[in-house]
């Protein structure tokens, strides 16, 4: 299973899992249309690879993901 990571830079296409589910780009993103296209591409990749999206800013989601020294196989 693949994991896609959304990093901690303020230029990410996504700021939270809620944004991903709603296909909503953060209001501060420079180009909303390109951000939405990126979200759709990530969604298609995750579906094709049966993957997971891990969003660094999403503290609720982060609490459900193992952190070092634990790991995910």
Coordinates of N, CA and C in Angstrom, one line a residue:
X1 N 0.8 -1.2 0.0 CA 0.0 0.0 0.0 C 0.9 1.2 0.0
X2 N 0.5 2.2 -0.8 CA 1.3 3.4 -0.9 C 0.8 4.5 0.1
X3 N 1.7 5.3 0.6 CA 1.3 6.4 1.4 C 1.8 7.7 0.7
X4 N 0.8 8.6 0.6 CA 1.1 10.0 0.0 C 1.2 10.9 1.2
X5 N 2.3 11.7 1.2 CA 2.5 12.7 2.3 C 2.2 14.1 1.8
X6 N 1.5 14.8 2.6 CA 1.3 16.2 2.4 C 2.1 16.9 3.5
X7 N 3.2 17.6 3.0 CA 4.2 18.1 4.0 C 3.8 19.3 4.8
X8 N 4.7 20.0 5.4 CA 4.4 21.0 6.4 C 4.6 22.4 5.8
X9 N 4.9 22.6 4.5 CA 5.1 23.9 3.9 C 3.7 24.5 3.7
X10 N 3.7 25.8 3.7 CA 2.4 26.5 3.6 C 1.9 26.4 2.1
X11 N 2.6 25.8 1.2 CA 2.2 25.8 -0.2 C 1.5 24.4 -0.5
X12 N 1.2 23.6 0.4 CA 0.6 22.3 0.2 C -0.8 22.5 -0.5
X13 N -1.2 21.6 -1.3 CA -2.5 21.6 -1.9 C -3.6 21.4 -0.8
X14 N -3.2 20.7 0.3 CA -4.2 20.3 1.3 C -3.7 20.7 2.7
X15 N -4.7 21.2 3.5 CA -4.3 21.5 4.9 C -4.9 20.5 5.9
X16 N -6.0 19.8 5.5 CA -6.6 18.9 6.4 C -7.3 17.7 5.6
X17 N -7.6 16.7 6.3 CA -8.4 15.6 5.7 C -9.8 16.0 5.3
X18 N -10.3 17.0 6.1 CA -11.6 17.5 5.7 C -11.6 18.2 4.3
X19 N -10.5 18.9 4.1 CA -10.3 19.6 2.8 C -10.2 18.6 1.7
X20 N -9.5 17.5 1.9 CA -9.4 16.4 0.9 C -10.7 15.8 0.6
X21 N -11.5 15.4 1.6 CA -12.8 14.8 1.5 C -13.8 15.7 0.7
X22 N -13.7 17.0 1.0 CA -14.6 18.0 0.4 C -14.1 18.5 -0.9
X23 N -12.9 18.1 -1.3 CA -12.2 18.6 -2.5 C -12.1 20.2 -2.5
X24 N -11.6 20.6 -1.4 CA -11.5 22.1 -1.1 C -10.0 22.5 -0.9
X25 N -9.6 23.4 -1.7 CA -8.2 23.9 -1.5 C -8.2 25.0 -0.5
X26 N -7.1 25.2 0.3 CA -7.0 26.3 1.2 C -7.1 27.6 0.5
X27 N -7.7 28.6 1.1 CA -8.0 29.9 0.5 C -6.7 30.6 0.2
X28 N -5.6 30.4 0.9 CA -4.4 31.1 0.6 C -3.6 30.5 -0.5
X29 N -4.0 29.4 -1.1 CA -3.3 28.8 -2.3 C -3.3 29.8 -3.4
X30 N -2.2 29.9 -4.1 CA -2.1 30.9 -5.2 C -3.1 30.7 -6.3
X31 N -3.2 29.4 -6.7 CA -4.1 29.1 -7.9 C -5.1 28.0 -7.4
X32 N -6.3 28.4 -7.2 CA -7.3 27.4 -6.7 C -7.5 26.3 -7.7
X33 N -7.6 26.6 -9.0 CA -7.9 25.6 -10.0 C -6.8 24.5 -10.0
X34 N -5.5 25.0 -10.0 CA -4.4 24.0 -10.0 C -4.4 23.2 -8.8
X35 N -4.7 23.8 -7.6 CA -4.8 23.1 -6.4 C -5.8 22.0 -6.4
X36 N -7.0 22.3 -7.0 CA -8.1 21.3 -7.1 C -7.7 20.2 -8.1
X37 N -7.0 20.5 -9.1 CA -6.5 19.5 -10.1 C -5.5 18.6 -9.4
X38 N -4.6 19.2 -8.5 CA -3.7 18.4 -7.8 C -4.4 17.4 -6.8
X39 N -5.4 17.9 -6.1 CA -6.2 17.1 -5.2 C -6.8 15.9 -6.0
X40 N -7.4 16.2 -7.1 CA -7.9 15.1 -7.9 C -6.9 14.1 -8.4
X41 N -5.7 14.6 -8.7 CA -4.6 13.6 -9.1 C -4.2 12.8 -7.9
X42 N -4.1 13.4 -6.8 CA -3.7 12.6 -5.6 C -4.8 11.6 -5.3
X43 N -6.1 12.0 -5.4 CA -7.2 11.0 -5.1 C -7.1 9.9 -6.1
X44 N -6.9 10.1 -7.4 CA -6.8 9.1 -8.4 C -5.6 8.1 -8.1
X45 N -4.5 8.7 -7.7 CA -3.3 7.9 -7.3 C -3.6 7.0 -6.1
X46 N -4.2 7.6 -5.1 CA -4.5 6.8 -3.9 C -5.5 5.7 -4.2
X47 N -6.5 5.9 -5.1 CA -7.4 4.9 -5.5 C -6.7 3.8 -6.2
X48 N -5.9 4.2 -7.2 CA -5.2 3.2 -8.0 C -4.3 2.3 -7.2
X49 N -3.6 2.9 -6.2 CA -2.6 2.2 -5.4 C -3.2 1.7 -4.1
X50 N -4.5 1.9 -3.9 CA -5.1 1.6 -2.6 C -4.3 2.2 -1.4
X51 N -3.9 3.4 -1.6 CA -3.0 4.1 -0.7 C -3.8 5.0 0.3
X52 N -3.0 5.6 1.2 CA -3.4 6.5 2.2 C -2.8 7.8 2.1
X53 N -3.5 8.9 2.4 CA -3.0 10.2 2.4 C -2.7 10.6 3.9
X54 N -1.5 11.0 4.1 CA -1.1 11.5 5.5 C -0.8 13.0 5.4
X55 N -1.6 13.8 6.1 CA -1.5 15.2 6.0 C -0.8 15.7 7.3
X56 N 0.4 16.2 7.2 CA 1.2 16.6 8.3 C 0.5 17.6 9.2
X57 N -0.3 18.5 8.7 CA -0.9 19.5 9.5 C -2.1 19.0 10.3
X58 N -2.6 17.9 9.9 CA -3.9 17.3 10.5 C -3.6 16.6 11.8
X59 N -3.7 17.3 12.9 CA -3.3 16.7 14.2 C -4.2 15.5 14.5
X60 N -5.5 15.6 14.2 CA -6.4 14.5 14.5 C -6.0 13.2 13.7
X61 N -5.6 13.3 12.5 CA -5.2 12.2 11.7 C -3.8 11.7 12.2
X62 N -2.9 12.7 12.5 CA -1.6 12.3 13.0 C -1.6 11.5 14.2
X63 N -2.6 11.7 15.1 CA -2.7 10.9 16.3 C -3.0 9.4 16.0
X64 N -3.5 9.1 14.8 CA -3.8 7.7 14.4 C -2.7 7.0 13.7
X65 N -1.6 7.7 13.4 CA -0.5 7.2 12.6 C 0.6 6.9 13.5
X66 N 1.2 5.7 13.4 CA 2.4 5.4 14.3 C 3.6 6.3 14.0
X67 N 4.2 6.7 15.1 CA 5.4 7.6 15.1 C 6.6 6.8 15.6
X68 N 7.8 7.2 15.2 CA 9.0 6.5 15.6 C 9.0 6.3 17.1
X69 N 9.4 5.2 17.6 CA 10.1 4.1 16.9 C 9.1 3.1 16.2
X70 N 7.8 3.3 16.3 CA 6.9 2.4 15.6 C 7.0 2.7 14.1
X71 N 6.4 1.8 13.3 CA 6.5 2.0 11.9 C 5.3 1.3 11.3
X72 N 5.1 1.6 10.0 CA 4.0 1.0 9.2 C 4.6 0.2 8.1
X73 N 4.0 -1.0 7.9 CA 4.5 -1.9 6.9 C 3.6 -1.8 5.7

